[in-house]
Amino acid sequence: MPFASIYLSEGGFPMSPTTFDKDKLYLVADMPGYSPHVGRLLSMMNYARYTTWRAVQGLGVEELDTVTDVSRNSIAMLLRHFAAVEYAYQVQTFEERRLNESERAEWGPALNLGDEGRASLSGRDMDHHWHVLQSVRDRTLALFREVDDAWLATEKPFWQGHPANYHFMWYHVFEDEINHRGQIRLIRQRLEVSRHG
């Protein structure tokens, strides 16, 4: 079953097709059309995204926009943050540049979170948030088709000027998502506690 069909068959959100089958969700493995290490990296990224999807199933706009005492961020803000981080790393690694002014205007609130994100990222339903996430992921998948394992080993100055390779940078993309998904689960638990008194 195509990965996209998981979302549709389980009552989730429409997704564009990818190369994964549900039976392969738990395999860090090669993917057709990608070099070996790239495919394995993408398989981990896709699993992280799948678990994010599971964590947000069934949430309405009010729940997505609620800020609780366990986080200064709403679930909606965190979902957009995932897309923003992924987009920023596309630009940094594939285009070897920083976000330009118009990109900072579009993605900055989600990258920065906090008050700036709260003011501009509310009032949208799950289909909207998922469409943004999938649009960015589709571009990631297309970009990774054009590179190989040697590209992943490319080293650049990174945090505090320390060297990092593109493999680490893209590991950080889904590491950040996994970290914030923990926040999403805490927020959701708090919402359920407050709903049931």
PDB file of C-alpha atoms in Angstrom:
ATOM      1  CA  MET A   1       0.000   0.000   0.000  1.00  0.00           C
ATOM      2  CA  PRO A   2       1.489   3.407  -0.880  1.00  0.00           C
ATOM      3  CA  PHE A   3       2.401   5.533   2.119  1.00  0.00           C
ATOM      4  CA  ALA A   4      -0.203   8.115   1.065  1.00  0.00           C
ATOM      5  CA  SER A   5      -2.905   5.477   1.262  1.00  0.00           C
ATOM      6  CA  ILE A   6      -2.230   5.043   4.970  1.00  0.00           C
ATOM      7  CA  TYR A   7      -3.603   8.499   5.569  1.00  0.00           C
ATOM      8  CA  LEU A   8      -6.636   7.995   3.379  1.00  0.00           C
ATOM      9  CA  SER A   9      -7.483   4.491   4.528  1.00  0.00           C
ATOM     10  CA  GLU A  10      -7.233   5.386   8.212  1.00  0.00           C
ATOM     11  CA  GLY A  11      -9.406   8.470   7.866  1.00  0.00           C
ATOM     12  CA  GLY A  12      -6.513  10.883   7.800  1.00  0.00           C
ATOM     13  CA  PHE A  13      -5.572  13.734   5.559  1.00  0.00           C
ATOM     14  CA  PRO A  14      -5.060  13.621   1.798  1.00  0.00           C
ATOM     15  CA  MET A  15      -1.419  13.127   0.947  1.00  0.00           C
ATOM     16  CA  SER A  16       0.424  13.027  -2.340  1.00  0.00           C
ATOM     17  CA  PRO A  17       1.982   9.682  -3.241  1.00  0.00           C
ATOM     18  CA  THR A  18       5.407   8.751  -1.955  1.00  0.00           C
ATOM     19  CA  THR A  19       7.489   5.656  -2.507  1.00  0.00           C
ATOM     20  CA  PHE A  20       6.784   3.978   0.840  1.00  0.00           C
ATOM     21  CA  ASP A  21       4.526   1.068   1.663  1.00  0.00           C
ATOM     22  CA  LYS A  22       2.891   0.738   5.059  1.00  0.00           C
ATOM     23  CA  ASP A  23       4.669  -2.584   5.497  1.00  0.00           C
ATOM     24  CA  LYS A  24       8.021  -0.771   5.261  1.00  0.00           C
ATOM     25  CA  LEU A  25       7.411   1.960   7.838  1.00  0.00           C
ATOM     26  CA  TYR A  26       9.687   0.276  10.347  1.00  0.00           C
ATOM     27  CA  LEU A  27      12.524  -0.436   7.931  1.00  0.00           C
ATOM     28  CA  VAL A  28      15.464   1.903   7.555  1.00  0.00           C
ATOM     29  CA  ALA A  29      16.177   0.773   4.031  1.00  0.00           C
ATOM     30  CA  ASP A  30      17.043   1.750   0.486  1.00  0.00           C
ATOM     31  CA  MET A  31      14.379   3.521  -1.553  1.00  0.00           C
ATOM     32  CA  PRO A  32      13.971   3.264  -5.322  1.00  0.00           C
ATOM     33  CA  GLY A  33      15.224   6.395  -7.053  1.00  0.00           C
ATOM     34  CA  TYR A  34      17.583   7.436  -4.247  1.00  0.00           C
ATOM     35  CA  SER A  35      21.150   6.575  -3.358  1.00  0.00           C
ATOM     36  CA  PRO A  36      21.459   4.141  -0.405  1.00  0.00           C
ATOM     37  CA  HIS A  37      22.204   6.573   2.429  1.00  0.00           C
ATOM     38  CA  VAL A  38      19.742   9.142   1.078  1.00  0.00           C
ATOM     39  CA  GLY A  39      16.997   6.515   0.962  1.00  0.00           C
ATOM     40  CA  ARG A  40      17.696   5.443   4.526  1.00  0.00           C
ATOM     41  CA  LEU A  41      17.668   9.035   5.717  1.00  0.00           C
ATOM     42  CA  LEU A  42      14.329   9.637   3.979  1.00  0.00           C
ATOM     43  CA  SER A  43      12.857   6.462   5.463  1.00  0.00           C
ATOM     44  CA  MET A  44      13.634   7.809   8.949  1.00  0.00           C
ATOM     45  CA  MET A  45      12.194  11.206   8.052  1.00  0.00           C
ATOM     46  CA  ASN A  46       9.014   9.575   6.768  1.00  0.00           C
ATOM     47  CA  TYR A  47       8.601   7.485   9.911  1.00  0.00           C
ATOM     48  CA  ALA A  48       9.000  10.619  12.049  1.00  0.00           C
ATOM     49  CA  ARG A  49       6.331  12.336   9.945  1.00  0.00           C
ATOM     50  CA  TYR A  50       4.022   9.328  10.256  1.00  0.00           C
ATOM     51  CA  THR A  51       4.247   9.471  14.045  1.00  0.00           C
ATOM     52  CA  THR A  52       3.523  13.198  13.932  1.00  0.00           C
ATOM     53  CA  TRP A  53       0.417  12.473  11.884  1.00  0.00           C
ATOM     54  CA  ARG A  54      -0.689   9.888  14.455  1.00  0.00           C
ATOM     55  CA  ALA A  55      -0.216  12.456  17.234  1.00  0.00           C
ATOM     56  CA  VAL A  56      -2.512  15.055  15.645  1.00  0.00           C
ATOM     57  CA  GLN A  57      -5.348  12.930  14.311  1.00  0.00           C
ATOM     58  CA  GLY A  58      -8.810  14.284  14.979  1.00  0.00           C
ATOM     59  CA  LEU A  59      -7.815  17.745  16.218  1.00  0.00           C
ATOM     60  CA  GLY A  60      -9.978  20.735  15.318  1.00  0.00           C
ATOM     61  CA  VAL A  61      -8.946  24.340  14.827  1.00  0.00           C
ATOM     62  CA  GLU A  62      -9.550  25.295  18.463  1.00  0.00           C
ATOM     63  CA  GLU A  63      -7.397  22.430  19.731  1.00  0.00           C
ATOM     64  CA  LEU A  64      -4.690  23.170  17.184  1.00  0.00           C
ATOM     65  CA  ASP A  65      -4.545  26.812  18.286  1.00  0.00           C
ATOM     66  CA  THR A  66      -4.711  26.310  22.068  1.00  0.00           C
ATOM     67  CA  VAL A  67      -1.648  27.323  24.078  1.00  0.00           C
ATOM     68  CA  THR A  68      -1.412  25.442  27.382  1.00  0.00           C
ATOM     69  CA  ASP A  69       0.766  25.819  30.442  1.00  0.00           C
ATOM     70  CA  VAL A  70       3.059  23.022  29.204  1.00  0.00           C
ATOM     71  CA  SER A  71       4.180  24.937  26.106  1.00  0.00           C
ATOM     72  CA  ARG A  72       4.232  28.510  24.842  1.00  0.00           C
ATOM     73  CA  ASN A  73       3.482  27.071  21.428  1.00  0.00           C
ATOM     74  CA  SER A  74       0.297  25.640  19.992  1.00  0.00           C
ATOM     75  CA  ILE A  75       0.164  22.422  18.007  1.00  0.00           C
ATOM     76  CA  ALA A  76      -0.542  24.486  14.887  1.00  0.00           C
ATOM     77  CA  MET A  77       2.614  26.514  15.503  1.00  0.00           C
ATOM     78  CA  LEU A  78       4.688  23.365  15.921  1.00  0.00           C
ATOM     79  CA  LEU A  79       3.324  21.803  12.726  1.00  0.00           C
ATOM     80  CA  ARG A  80       4.233  24.919  10.770  1.00  0.00           C
ATOM     81  CA  HIS A  81       7.629  24.929  12.519  1.00  0.00           C
ATOM     82  CA  PHE A  82       8.320  21.454  11.093  1.00  0.00           C
ATOM     83  CA  ALA A  83       7.619  22.720   7.578  1.00  0.00           C
ATOM     84  CA  ALA A  84       9.665  25.885   8.123  1.00  0.00           C
ATOM     85  CA  VAL A  85      12.719  24.026   9.420  1.00  0.00           C
ATOM     86  CA  GLU A  86      12.577  21.596   6.517  1.00  0.00           C
ATOM     87  CA  TYR A  87      12.248  24.433   4.007  1.00  0.00           C
ATOM     88  CA  ALA A  88      15.127  26.357   5.609  1.00  0.00           C
ATOM     89  CA  TYR A  89      17.385  23.310   5.343  1.00  0.00           C
ATOM     90  CA  GLN A  90      16.398  22.830   1.703  1.00  0.00           C
ATOM     91  CA  VAL A  91      17.648  26.347   1.052  1.00  0.00           C
ATOM     92  CA  GLN A  92      20.758  25.984   3.203  1.00  0.00           C
ATOM     93  CA  THR A  93      21.909  22.645   1.818  1.00  0.00           C
ATOM     94  CA  PHE A  94      20.609  22.350  -1.737  1.00  0.00           C
ATOM     95  CA  GLU A  95      20.880  26.015  -2.693  1.00  0.00           C
ATOM     96  CA  GLU A  96      23.739  26.913  -0.304  1.00  0.00           C
ATOM     97  CA  ARG A  97      22.210  30.183   0.778  1.00  0.00           C
ATOM     98  CA  ARG A  98      20.204  31.718   3.590  1.00  0.00           C
ATOM     99  CA  LEU A  99      16.517  32.559   3.445  1.00  0.00           C
ATOM    100  CA  ASN A 100      15.875  35.745   1.491  1.00  0.00           C
ATOM    101  CA  GLU A 101      13.659  38.571   2.724  1.00  0.00           C
ATOM    102  CA  SER A 102      10.406  37.220   1.298  1.00  0.00           C
ATOM    103  CA  GLU A 103      11.172  33.715   2.614  1.00  0.00           C
ATOM    104  CA  ARG A 104      11.932  35.126   6.063  1.00  0.00           C
ATOM    105  CA  ALA A 105       8.594  36.944   5.983  1.00  0.00           C
ATOM    106  CA  GLU A 106       6.802  33.711   5.089  1.00  0.00           C
ATOM    107  CA  TRP A 107       8.673  31.250   7.301  1.00  0.00           C
ATOM    108  CA  GLY A 108      10.150  33.446  10.058  1.00  0.00           C
ATOM    109  CA  PRO A 109       7.178  33.320  12.442  1.00  0.00           C
ATOM    110  CA  ALA A 110       7.180  29.531  12.312  1.00  0.00           C
ATOM    111  CA  LEU A 111      10.940  29.292  12.725  1.00  0.00           C
ATOM    112  CA  ASN A 112      10.938  31.695  15.674  1.00  0.00           C
ATOM    113  CA  LEU A 113       7.728  30.436  17.312  1.00  0.00           C
ATOM    114  CA  GLY A 114       6.682  32.302  20.481  1.00  0.00           C
ATOM    115  CA  ASP A 115       4.632  35.502  20.241  1.00  0.00           C
ATOM    116  CA  GLU A 116       5.418  36.065  16.562  1.00  0.00           C
ATOM    117  CA  GLY A 117       4.172  32.632  15.590  1.00  0.00           C
ATOM    118  CA  ARG A 118       1.112  32.811  17.806  1.00  0.00           C
ATOM    119  CA  ALA A 119      -0.007  36.026  16.123  1.00  0.00           C
ATOM    120  CA  SER A 120       0.177  34.713  12.573  1.00  0.00           C
ATOM    121  CA  LEU A 121      -0.304  30.950  12.564  1.00  0.00           C
ATOM    122  CA  SER A 122      -3.752  30.443  14.066  1.00  0.00           C
ATOM    123  CA  GLY A 123      -7.201  29.936  12.597  1.00  0.00           C
ATOM    124  CA  ARG A 124      -6.340  27.192  10.106  1.00  0.00           C
ATOM    125  CA  ASP A 125      -7.618  23.631  10.029  1.00  0.00           C
ATOM    126  CA  MET A 126      -5.637  20.411   9.898  1.00  0.00           C
ATOM    127  CA  ASP A 127      -6.009  20.021   6.137  1.00  0.00           C
ATOM    128  CA  HIS A 128      -4.271  23.364   5.685  1.00  0.00           C
ATOM    129  CA  HIS A 129      -1.395  22.474   8.007  1.00  0.00           C
ATOM    130  CA  TRP A 130      -0.970  19.050   6.455  1.00  0.00           C
ATOM    131  CA  HIS A 131      -0.987  20.485   2.948  1.00  0.00           C
ATOM    132  CA  VAL A 132       1.871  22.829   3.897  1.00  0.00           C
ATOM    133  CA  LEU A 133       3.847  19.973   5.449  1.00  0.00           C
ATOM    134  CA  GLN A 134       3.330  17.739   2.430  1.00  0.00           C
ATOM    135  CA  SER A 135       4.148  20.463  -0.090  1.00  0.00           C
ATOM    136  CA  VAL A 136       7.490  21.042   1.611  1.00  0.00           C
ATOM    137  CA  ARG A 137       8.139  17.296   1.889  1.00  0.00           C
ATOM    138  CA  ASP A 138       7.346  16.768  -1.800  1.00  0.00           C
ATOM    139  CA  ARG A 139      10.013  19.338  -2.653  1.00  0.00           C
ATOM    140  CA  THR A 140      12.469  17.619  -0.293  1.00  0.00           C
ATOM    141  CA  LEU A 141      11.859  14.274  -1.974  1.00  0.00           C
ATOM    142  CA  ALA A 142      12.394  15.802  -5.416  1.00  0.00           C
ATOM    143  CA  LEU A 143      15.602  17.554  -4.355  1.00  0.00           C
ATOM    144  CA  PHE A 144      17.052  14.397  -2.826  1.00  0.00           C
ATOM    145  CA  ARG A 145      16.566  12.553  -6.132  1.00  0.00           C
ATOM    146  CA  GLU A 146      19.214  14.874  -7.614  1.00  0.00           C
ATOM    147  CA  VAL A 147      21.992  14.095  -5.093  1.00  0.00           C
ATOM    148  CA  ASP A 148      23.930  11.066  -3.907  1.00  0.00           C
ATOM    149  CA  ASP A 149      25.649   9.747  -0.796  1.00  0.00           C
ATOM    150  CA  ALA A 150      28.770  11.804  -1.493  1.00  0.00           C
ATOM    151  CA  TRP A 151      26.617  14.952  -1.323  1.00  0.00           C
ATOM    152  CA  LEU A 152      25.449  13.931   2.177  1.00  0.00           C
ATOM    153  CA  ALA A 153      29.093  13.927   3.271  1.00  0.00           C
ATOM    154  CA  THR A 154      29.596  17.559   2.172  1.00  0.00           C
ATOM    155  CA  GLU A 155      30.936  19.535   5.148  1.00  0.00           C
ATOM    156  CA  LYS A 156      30.075  23.150   5.909  1.00  0.00           C
ATOM    157  CA  PRO A 157      30.537  25.426   8.938  1.00  0.00           C
ATOM    158  CA  PHE A 158      27.518  25.014  11.175  1.00  0.00           C
ATOM    159  CA  TRP A 159      26.597  25.835  14.774  1.00  0.00           C
ATOM    160  CA  GLN A 160      29.208  28.092  16.402  1.00  0.00           C
ATOM    161  CA  GLY A 161      31.325  27.585  13.276  1.00  0.00           C
ATOM    162  CA  HIS A 162      31.848  23.861  13.911  1.00  0.00           C
ATOM    163  CA  PRO A 163      31.876  21.630  10.831  1.00  0.00           C
ATOM    164  CA  ALA A 164      28.827  19.540  10.035  1.00  0.00           C
ATOM    165  CA  ASN A 165      27.910  17.541   6.993  1.00  0.00           C
ATOM    166  CA  TYR A 166      24.620  17.600   5.140  1.00  0.00           C
ATOM    167  CA  HIS A 167      23.784  14.187   6.567  1.00  0.00           C
ATOM    168  CA  PHE A 168      23.849  15.627  10.090  1.00  0.00           C
ATOM    169  CA  MET A 169      21.886  18.702   9.031  1.00  0.00           C
ATOM    170  CA  TRP A 170      19.090  16.565   7.601  1.00  0.00           C
ATOM    171  CA  TYR A 171      19.203  14.298  10.649  1.00  0.00           C
ATOM    172  CA  HIS A 172      18.584  17.463  12.649  1.00  0.00           C
ATOM    173  CA  VAL A 173      15.471  18.228  10.567  1.00  0.00           C
ATOM    174  CA  PHE A 174      13.664  15.138  11.780  1.00  0.00           C
ATOM    175  CA  GLU A 175      15.346  15.197  15.206  1.00  0.00           C
ATOM    176  CA  ASP A 176      13.737  18.618  15.709  1.00  0.00           C
ATOM    177  CA  GLU A 177      10.372  17.230  14.618  1.00  0.00           C
ATOM    178  CA  ILE A 178      10.641  14.300  17.021  1.00  0.00           C
ATOM    179  CA  ASN A 179      11.573  16.653  19.857  1.00  0.00           C
ATOM    180  CA  HIS A 180       8.610  18.951  19.240  1.00  0.00           C
ATOM    181  CA  ARG A 181       6.286  16.021  18.654  1.00  0.00           C
ATOM    182  CA  GLY A 182       6.840  15.278  22.324  1.00  0.00           C
ATOM    183  CA  GLN A 183       5.486  18.755  23.037  1.00  0.00           C
ATOM    184  CA  ILE A 184       2.484  18.027  20.826  1.00  0.00           C
ATOM    185  CA  ARG A 185       1.711  14.898  22.822  1.00  0.00           C
ATOM    186  CA  LEU A 186       1.983  16.806  26.117  1.00  0.00           C
ATOM    187  CA  ILE A 187      -0.282  19.567  24.808  1.00  0.00           C
ATOM    188  CA  ARG A 188      -2.803  17.017  23.607  1.00  0.00           C
ATOM    189  CA  GLN A 189      -2.773  15.233  26.975  1.00  0.00           C
ATOM    190  CA  ARG A 190      -3.348  18.543  28.730  1.00  0.00           C
ATOM    191  CA  LEU A 191      -6.231  19.357  26.385  1.00  0.00           C
ATOM    192  CA  GLU A 192      -7.837  15.989  27.134  1.00  0.00           C
ATOM    193  CA  VAL A 193      -7.430  16.480  30.895  1.00  0.00           C
ATOM    194  CA  SER A 194      -9.030  19.939  30.753  1.00  0.00           C
ATOM    195  CA  ARG A 195     -11.852  18.653  28.557  1.00  0.00           C
ATOM    196  CA  HIS A 196     -12.727  15.871  31.012  1.00  0.00           C
ATOM    197  CA  GLY A 197     -12.266  18.074  34.074  1.00  0.00           C
TER     198      GLY A 197
END
